[in-house]
Coordinates of C-alpha atoms and ligand atoms in Angstrom, one line a residue:
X1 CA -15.6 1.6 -12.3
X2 CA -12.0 1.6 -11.1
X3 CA -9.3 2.4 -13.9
X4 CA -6.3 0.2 -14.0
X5 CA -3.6 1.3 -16.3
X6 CA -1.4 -2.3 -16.7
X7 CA 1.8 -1.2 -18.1
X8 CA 3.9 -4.7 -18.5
X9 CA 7.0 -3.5 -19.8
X10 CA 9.8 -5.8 -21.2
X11 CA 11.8 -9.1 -20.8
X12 CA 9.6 -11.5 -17.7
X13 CA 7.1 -8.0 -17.4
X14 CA 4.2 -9.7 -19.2
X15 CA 4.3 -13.2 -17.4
X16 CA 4.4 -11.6 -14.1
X17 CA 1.7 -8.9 -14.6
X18 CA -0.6 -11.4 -16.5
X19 CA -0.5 -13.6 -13.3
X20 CA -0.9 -10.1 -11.2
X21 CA -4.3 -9.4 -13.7
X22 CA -5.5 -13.1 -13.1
X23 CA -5.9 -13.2 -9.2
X24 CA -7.1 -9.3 -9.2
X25 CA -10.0 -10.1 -11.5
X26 CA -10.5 -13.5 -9.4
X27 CA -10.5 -11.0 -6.2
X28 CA -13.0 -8.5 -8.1
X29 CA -15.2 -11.5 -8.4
X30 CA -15.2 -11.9 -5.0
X31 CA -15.6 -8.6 -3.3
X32 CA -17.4 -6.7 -6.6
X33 CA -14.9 -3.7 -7.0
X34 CA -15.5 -2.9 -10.6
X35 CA -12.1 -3.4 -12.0
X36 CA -11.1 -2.1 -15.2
X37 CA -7.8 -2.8 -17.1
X38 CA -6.0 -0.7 -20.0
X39 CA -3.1 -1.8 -21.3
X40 CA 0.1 0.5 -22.4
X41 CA 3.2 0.0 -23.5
X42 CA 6.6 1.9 -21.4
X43 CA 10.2 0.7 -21.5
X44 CA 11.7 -1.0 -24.3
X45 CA 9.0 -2.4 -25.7
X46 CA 7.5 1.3 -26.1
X47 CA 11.1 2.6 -27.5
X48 CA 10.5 -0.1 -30.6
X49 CA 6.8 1.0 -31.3
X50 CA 7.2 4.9 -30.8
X51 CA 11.0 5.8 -30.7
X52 CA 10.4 7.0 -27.0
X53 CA 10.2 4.6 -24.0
X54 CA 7.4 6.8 -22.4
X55 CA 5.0 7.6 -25.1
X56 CA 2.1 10.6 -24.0
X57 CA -0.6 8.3 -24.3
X58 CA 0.8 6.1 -21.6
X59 CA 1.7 8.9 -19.1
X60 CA -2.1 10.5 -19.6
X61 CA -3.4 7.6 -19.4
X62 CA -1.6 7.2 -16.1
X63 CA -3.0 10.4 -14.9
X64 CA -6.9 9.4 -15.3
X65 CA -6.3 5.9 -13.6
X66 CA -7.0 5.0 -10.3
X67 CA -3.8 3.2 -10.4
X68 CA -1.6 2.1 -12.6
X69 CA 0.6 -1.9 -12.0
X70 CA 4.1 -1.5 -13.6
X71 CA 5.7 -4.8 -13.9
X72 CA 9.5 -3.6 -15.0
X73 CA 11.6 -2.3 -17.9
X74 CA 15.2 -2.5 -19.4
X75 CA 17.1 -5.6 -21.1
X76 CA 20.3 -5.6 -23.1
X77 CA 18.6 -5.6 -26.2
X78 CA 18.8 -1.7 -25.7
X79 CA 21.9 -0.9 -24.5
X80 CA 23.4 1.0 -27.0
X81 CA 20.1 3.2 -26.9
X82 CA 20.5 6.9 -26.1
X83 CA 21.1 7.3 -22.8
X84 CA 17.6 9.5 -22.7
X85 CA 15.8 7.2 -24.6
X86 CA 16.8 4.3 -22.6
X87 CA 13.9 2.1 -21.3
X88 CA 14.7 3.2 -17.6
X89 CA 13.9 6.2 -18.6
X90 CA 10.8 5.8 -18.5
X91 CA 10.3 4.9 -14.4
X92 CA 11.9 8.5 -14.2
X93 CA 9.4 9.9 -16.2
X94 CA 6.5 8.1 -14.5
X95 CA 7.6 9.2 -11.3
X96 CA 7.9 12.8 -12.5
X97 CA 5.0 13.0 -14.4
X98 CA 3.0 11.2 -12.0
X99 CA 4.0 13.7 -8.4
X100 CA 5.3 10.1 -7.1
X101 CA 6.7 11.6 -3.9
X102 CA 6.9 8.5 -1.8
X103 CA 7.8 5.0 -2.3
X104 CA 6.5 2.0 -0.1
X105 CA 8.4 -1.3 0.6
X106 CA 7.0 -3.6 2.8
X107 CA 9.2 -6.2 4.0
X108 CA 7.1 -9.4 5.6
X109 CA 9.1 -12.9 6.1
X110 CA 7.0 -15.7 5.3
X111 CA 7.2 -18.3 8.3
X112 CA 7.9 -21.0 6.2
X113 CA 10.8 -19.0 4.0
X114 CA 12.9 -17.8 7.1
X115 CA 15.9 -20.4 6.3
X116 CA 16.0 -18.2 3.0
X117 CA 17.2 -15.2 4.3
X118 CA 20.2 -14.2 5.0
X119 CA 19.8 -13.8 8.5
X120 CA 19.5 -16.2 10.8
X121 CA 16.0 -17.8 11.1
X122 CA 15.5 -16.8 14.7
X123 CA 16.3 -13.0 13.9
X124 CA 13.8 -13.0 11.2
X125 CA 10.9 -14.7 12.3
X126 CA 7.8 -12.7 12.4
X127 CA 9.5 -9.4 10.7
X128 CA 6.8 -7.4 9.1
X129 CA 7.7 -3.4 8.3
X130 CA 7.7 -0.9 5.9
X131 CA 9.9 1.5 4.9
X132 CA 8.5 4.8 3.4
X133 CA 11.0 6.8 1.3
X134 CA 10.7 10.1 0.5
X135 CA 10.9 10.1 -3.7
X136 CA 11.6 13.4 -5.2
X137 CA 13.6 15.4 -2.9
X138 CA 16.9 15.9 -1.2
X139 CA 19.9 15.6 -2.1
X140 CA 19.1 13.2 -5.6
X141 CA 17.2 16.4 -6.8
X142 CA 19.6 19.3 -5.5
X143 CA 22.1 21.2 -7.3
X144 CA 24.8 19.6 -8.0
X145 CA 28.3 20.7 -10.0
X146 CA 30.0 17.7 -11.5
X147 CA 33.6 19.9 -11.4
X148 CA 35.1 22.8 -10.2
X149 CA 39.1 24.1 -9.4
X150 CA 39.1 25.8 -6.0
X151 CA 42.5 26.6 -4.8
X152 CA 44.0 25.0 -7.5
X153 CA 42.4 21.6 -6.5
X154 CA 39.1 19.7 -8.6
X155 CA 36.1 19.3 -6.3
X156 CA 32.6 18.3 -7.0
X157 CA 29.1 18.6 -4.8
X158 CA 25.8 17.8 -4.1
X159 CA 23.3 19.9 -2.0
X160 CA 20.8 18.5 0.4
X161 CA 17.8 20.2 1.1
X162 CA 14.3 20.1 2.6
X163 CA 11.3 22.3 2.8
X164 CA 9.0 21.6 5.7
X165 CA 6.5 21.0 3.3
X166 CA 8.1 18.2 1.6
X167 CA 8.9 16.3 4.8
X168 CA 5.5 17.5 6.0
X169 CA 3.9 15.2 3.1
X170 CA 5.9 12.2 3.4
X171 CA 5.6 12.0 7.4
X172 CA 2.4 12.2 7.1
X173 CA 1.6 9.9 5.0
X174 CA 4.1 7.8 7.2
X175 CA 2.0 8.5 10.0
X176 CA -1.3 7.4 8.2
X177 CA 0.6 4.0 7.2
X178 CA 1.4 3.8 11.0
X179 CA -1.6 4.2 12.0
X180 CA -3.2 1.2 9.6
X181 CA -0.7 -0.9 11.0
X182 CA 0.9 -1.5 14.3
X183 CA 1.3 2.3 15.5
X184 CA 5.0 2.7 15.8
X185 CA 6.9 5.1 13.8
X186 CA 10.8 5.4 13.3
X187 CA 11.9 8.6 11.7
X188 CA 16.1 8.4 10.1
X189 CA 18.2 10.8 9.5
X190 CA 21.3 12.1 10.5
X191 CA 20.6 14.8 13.3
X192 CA 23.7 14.9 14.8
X193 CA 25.5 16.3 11.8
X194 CA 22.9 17.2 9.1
X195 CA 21.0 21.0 9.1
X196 CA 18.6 19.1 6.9
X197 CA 18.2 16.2 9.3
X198 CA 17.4 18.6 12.5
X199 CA 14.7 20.7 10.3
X200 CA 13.6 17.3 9.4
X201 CA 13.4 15.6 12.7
X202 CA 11.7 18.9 14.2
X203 CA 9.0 18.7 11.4
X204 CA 8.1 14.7 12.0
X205 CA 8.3 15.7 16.0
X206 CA 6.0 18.6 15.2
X207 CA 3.3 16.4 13.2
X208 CA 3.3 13.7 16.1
X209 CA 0.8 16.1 18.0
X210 CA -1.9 15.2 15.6
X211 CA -1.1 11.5 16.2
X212 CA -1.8 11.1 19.7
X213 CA -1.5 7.2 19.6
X214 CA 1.6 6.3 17.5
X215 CA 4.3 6.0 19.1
X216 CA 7.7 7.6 17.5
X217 CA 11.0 7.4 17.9
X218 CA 13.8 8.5 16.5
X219 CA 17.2 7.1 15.3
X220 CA 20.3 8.0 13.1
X221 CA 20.9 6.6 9.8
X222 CA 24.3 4.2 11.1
X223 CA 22.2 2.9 14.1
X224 CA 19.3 1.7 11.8
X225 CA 21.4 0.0 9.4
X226 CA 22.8 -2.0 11.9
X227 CA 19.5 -2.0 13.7
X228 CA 17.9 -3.9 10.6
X229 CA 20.8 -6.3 10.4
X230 CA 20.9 -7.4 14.5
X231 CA 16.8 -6.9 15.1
X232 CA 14.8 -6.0 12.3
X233 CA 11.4 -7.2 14.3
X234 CA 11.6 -4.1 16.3
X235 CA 10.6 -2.4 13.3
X236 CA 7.0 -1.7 12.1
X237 CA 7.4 1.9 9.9
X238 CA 10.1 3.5 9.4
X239 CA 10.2 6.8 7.5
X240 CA 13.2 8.9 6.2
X241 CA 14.8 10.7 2.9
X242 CA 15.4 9.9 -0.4
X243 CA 19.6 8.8 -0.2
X244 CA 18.9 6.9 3.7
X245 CA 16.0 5.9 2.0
X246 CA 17.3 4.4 -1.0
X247 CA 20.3 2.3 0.7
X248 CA 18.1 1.3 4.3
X249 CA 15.2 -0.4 1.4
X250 CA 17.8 -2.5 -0.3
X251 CA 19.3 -3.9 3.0
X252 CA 15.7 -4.7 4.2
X253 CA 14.9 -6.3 0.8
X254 CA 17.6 -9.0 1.3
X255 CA 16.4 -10.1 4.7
X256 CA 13.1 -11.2 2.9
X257 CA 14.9 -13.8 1.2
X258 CA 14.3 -13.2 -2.8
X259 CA 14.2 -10.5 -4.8
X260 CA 10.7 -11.6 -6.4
X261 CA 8.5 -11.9 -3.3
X262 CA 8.9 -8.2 -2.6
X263 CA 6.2 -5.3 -3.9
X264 CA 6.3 -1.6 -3.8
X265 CA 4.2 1.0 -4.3
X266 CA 5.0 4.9 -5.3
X267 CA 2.4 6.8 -3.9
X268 CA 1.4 9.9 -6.1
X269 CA -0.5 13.1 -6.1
X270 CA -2.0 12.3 -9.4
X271 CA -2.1 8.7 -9.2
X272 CA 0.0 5.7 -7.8
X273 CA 2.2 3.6 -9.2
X274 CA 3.0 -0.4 -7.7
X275 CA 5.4 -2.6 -8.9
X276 CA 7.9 -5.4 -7.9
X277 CA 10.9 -4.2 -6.9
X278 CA 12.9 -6.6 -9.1
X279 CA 14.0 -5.6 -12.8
X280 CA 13.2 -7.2 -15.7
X281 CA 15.2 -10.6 -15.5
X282 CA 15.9 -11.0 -19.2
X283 CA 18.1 -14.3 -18.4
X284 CA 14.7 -16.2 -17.6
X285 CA 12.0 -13.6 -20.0
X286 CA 9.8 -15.9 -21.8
X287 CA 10.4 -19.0 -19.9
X288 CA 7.3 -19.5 -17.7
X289 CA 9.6 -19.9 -14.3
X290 CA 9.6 -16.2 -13.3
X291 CA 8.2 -15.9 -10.1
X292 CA 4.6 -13.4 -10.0
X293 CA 4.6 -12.9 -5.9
X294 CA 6.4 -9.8 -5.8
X295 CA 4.0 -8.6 -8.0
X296 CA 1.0 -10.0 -7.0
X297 CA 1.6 -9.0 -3.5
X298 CA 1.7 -5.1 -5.2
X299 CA -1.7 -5.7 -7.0
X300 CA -2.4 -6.0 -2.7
X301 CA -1.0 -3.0 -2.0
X302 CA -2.7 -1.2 -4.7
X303 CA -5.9 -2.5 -3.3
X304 CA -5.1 -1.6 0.1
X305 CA -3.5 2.2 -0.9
X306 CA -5.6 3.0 -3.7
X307 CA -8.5 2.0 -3.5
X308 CA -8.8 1.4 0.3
X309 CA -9.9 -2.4 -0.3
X310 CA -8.1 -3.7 2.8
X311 CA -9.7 -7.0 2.9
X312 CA -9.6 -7.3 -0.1
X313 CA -5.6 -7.1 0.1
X314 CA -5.5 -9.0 3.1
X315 CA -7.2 -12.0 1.3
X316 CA -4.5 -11.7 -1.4
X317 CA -1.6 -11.7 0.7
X318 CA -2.9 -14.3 3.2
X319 CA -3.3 -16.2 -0.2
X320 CA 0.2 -15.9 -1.6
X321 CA 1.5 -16.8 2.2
X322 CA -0.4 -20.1 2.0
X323 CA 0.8 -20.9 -1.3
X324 CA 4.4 -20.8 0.5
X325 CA 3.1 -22.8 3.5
X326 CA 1.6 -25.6 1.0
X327 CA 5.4 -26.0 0.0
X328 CA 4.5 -24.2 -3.8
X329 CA 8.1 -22.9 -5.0
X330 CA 9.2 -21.1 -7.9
X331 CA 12.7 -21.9 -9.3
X332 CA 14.6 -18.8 -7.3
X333 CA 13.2 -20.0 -4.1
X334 CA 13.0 -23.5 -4.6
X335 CA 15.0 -25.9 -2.1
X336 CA 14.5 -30.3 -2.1
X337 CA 11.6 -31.2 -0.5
X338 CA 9.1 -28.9 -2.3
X339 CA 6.7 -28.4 -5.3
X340 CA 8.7 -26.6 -7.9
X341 CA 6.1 -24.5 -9.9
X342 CA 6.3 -22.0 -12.7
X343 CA 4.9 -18.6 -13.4
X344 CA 1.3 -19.9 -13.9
X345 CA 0.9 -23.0 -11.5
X346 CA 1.6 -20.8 -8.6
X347 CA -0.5 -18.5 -9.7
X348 CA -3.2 -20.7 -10.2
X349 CA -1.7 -22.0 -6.8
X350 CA -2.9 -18.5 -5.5
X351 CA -6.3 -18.3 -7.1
X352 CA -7.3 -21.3 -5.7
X353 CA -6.3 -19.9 -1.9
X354 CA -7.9 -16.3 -2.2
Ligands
NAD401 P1 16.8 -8.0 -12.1 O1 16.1 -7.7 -10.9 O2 16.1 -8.0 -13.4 O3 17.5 -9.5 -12.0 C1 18.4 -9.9 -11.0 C2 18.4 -11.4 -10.8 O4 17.2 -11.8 -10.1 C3 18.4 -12.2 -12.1 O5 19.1 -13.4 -12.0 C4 16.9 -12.5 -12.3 O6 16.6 -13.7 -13.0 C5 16.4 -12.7 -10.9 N1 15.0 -12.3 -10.7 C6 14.5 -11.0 -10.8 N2 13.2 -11.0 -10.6 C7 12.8 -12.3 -10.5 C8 11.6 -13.0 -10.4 N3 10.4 -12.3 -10.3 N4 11.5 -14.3 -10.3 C9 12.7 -15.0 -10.4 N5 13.9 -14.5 -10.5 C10 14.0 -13.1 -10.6 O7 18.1 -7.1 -12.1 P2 19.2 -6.9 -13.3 O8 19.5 -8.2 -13.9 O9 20.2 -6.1 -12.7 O10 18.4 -5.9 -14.4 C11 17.8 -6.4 -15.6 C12 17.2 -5.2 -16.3 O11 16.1 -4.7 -15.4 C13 18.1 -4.1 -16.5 O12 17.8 -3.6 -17.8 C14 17.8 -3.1 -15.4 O13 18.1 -1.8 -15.8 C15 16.3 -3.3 -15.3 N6 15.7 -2.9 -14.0 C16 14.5 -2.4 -14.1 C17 13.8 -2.1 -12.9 C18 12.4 -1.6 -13.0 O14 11.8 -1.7 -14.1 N7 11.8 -1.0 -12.0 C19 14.4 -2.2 -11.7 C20 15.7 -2.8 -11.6 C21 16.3 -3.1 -12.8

């Protein structure tokens, strides 16, 4: 039995983890993995039941899953809440209490949404890479002094820093991504000006010796954001820190075309955590149209990291990029000349591909 914590969270969270539960138990079916789903509450749905938008029994509950599918929190409803009892809140105390130390995000263009992104189609075809972030170090988690007078004059820092442990973890689970994937690694950072970045770069160069048959390279933080921009197909994994990584997975997120095809998953010491990347939409909440592939393509990553089901993922996303090729289109991706669908046609759309 595999335990699946579902934590749905607020505004279009339901709809698109309902569709996420549908073609998993249609995929169980199919390759008998024993699924099991518990449902909790987080966010600000959790804050009006239990005054807190992380109740106990949700985060231990987390802890004994196998995985846990997060759809997203938040929504103006709460606004004036307490700043630490906020529905947000509760991703930081997932990722705390959970040891969350990396976060995934693929970024595959569908053939048949290329005209969608940004970029021109020809730059975009065939761009399939992932960036792994590390989650719960550097610079986001150093010491930091909001104000100090120094010579007379106001100043405020943040410090950076890196154990070789901590980079240690993330490259190798980088390296272990790699390996499942097309064998070429990118480490970023900012060696030429960063101590951080040089005990970084010598760690990932270190831990290349045990991976014989990926090939890695290395490249500064400026070059890869342009790199991503003029030729992101030269790009298969790409690993780096939490701030590089926090800014280079939003500028790859846009070349896919729409916030709600793309997944994520937090990988964990305890458990791990996948969700869309998106928030929780609360302009189009409880109107049918929000599109589920973001998260559905998650519920495939949490097959693949998880539970090391890769065919199992495979058959999902293969599914969800047929649905695209059939023309199926929910409303944020829709153009003339296709099938506009809502939340549970294309899922159904889905279903009847896997
Ligand atoms: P958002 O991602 O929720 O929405 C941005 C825009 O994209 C909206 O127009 C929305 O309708 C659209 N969109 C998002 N997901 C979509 C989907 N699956 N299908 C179709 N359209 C989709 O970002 P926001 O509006 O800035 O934030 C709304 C709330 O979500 C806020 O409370 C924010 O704090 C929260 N948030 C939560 C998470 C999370 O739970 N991990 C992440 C980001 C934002």
């Amino acid at each position: 039995m595999k335990k699946i914590v579902v934590i749905p969270g607020d505004g279009i969270g339901k709809e698109i983890t309902d569709s996420a539960v549908v073609v998993l138990k249609k995929i169980d079916d199919k390759f008998k993995l024993n699924l099991q789903f518990k449902y909790h509450d987080a966010g600000g749905t959790a804050y009006d039941k239990f005054g807190v938008p992380l109740p106990d029994e949700t985060l231990n509950a987390c802890k004994e899953a196998d995985a846990v599918l997060f759809g997203a929190v938040g929504g103006t409803k709460w606004d004036n809440v307490k700043a630490d009892l906020r529905p947000e809140r509760a991703i930081l105390g997932l990722r705390k209490g959970l040891g969350l130390y990396a976060n995934l995000r693929p970024v595959k263009v569908a053939d048949a949404l290329t005209k969608n992104s940004p970029l021109k189609p020809e730059l975009v075809t065939g761009v399939d890479l992932v960036i792994v972030r590390e989650l719960v170090g550097g610079i986001y988690f150093g010491d930091r002094c909001e104000s100090e007078i120094k010579d007379g004059v106001e100043r405020a820092w943040d410090l950076e820093n890196y154990s070789v442990p901590e980079v240690e973890r993330i490259a190798k689970l980088a390296f272990e991504t790699s390996k499942i994937r097309r064998g070429k690694l990118t480490s970023v950072d900012k060696a030429n000006v960063l101590a951080t970045s040089r005990l970084w770069r010598r760690t990932v160069t270190k831990l290349a010796n045990d991976y014989a048959d990926i090939e890695l390279n290395h490249l500064y933080v400026d070059n890869c954001a342009m790199q991503l921009a003029v030729n992101p197909k030269q790009f298969d994994v790409i690993v780096t820190g939490n701030l590089f990584g926090d800014i280079l997975s939003d500028e790859a997120a846009v070349i896919g075309g729409s916030i709600g095809l793309m997944p994520s998953a937090s990988i964990g010491e305890l458990t791990s955590l996948y969700e869309p990347i998106h928030g929780s939409a609360p302009d189009i909440a409880g109107k049918g149209i929000a599109n589920p592939m973001g998260t559905i393509l998650s519920a495939a990553m949490l097959l693949r990291y998880s539970l090391h089901a890769e065919e199992a993922a495979q058959t999902i996303e293969s599914a969800v990029y047929k649905t695209l090729d059939d023309g199926f289109r929910t409303a944020d991706i829709y153009s003339d000349d296709f099938k506009k669908v809502g939340t549970d046609e294309v899922t159904q759309a889905i279903c009847e591909r896997l």
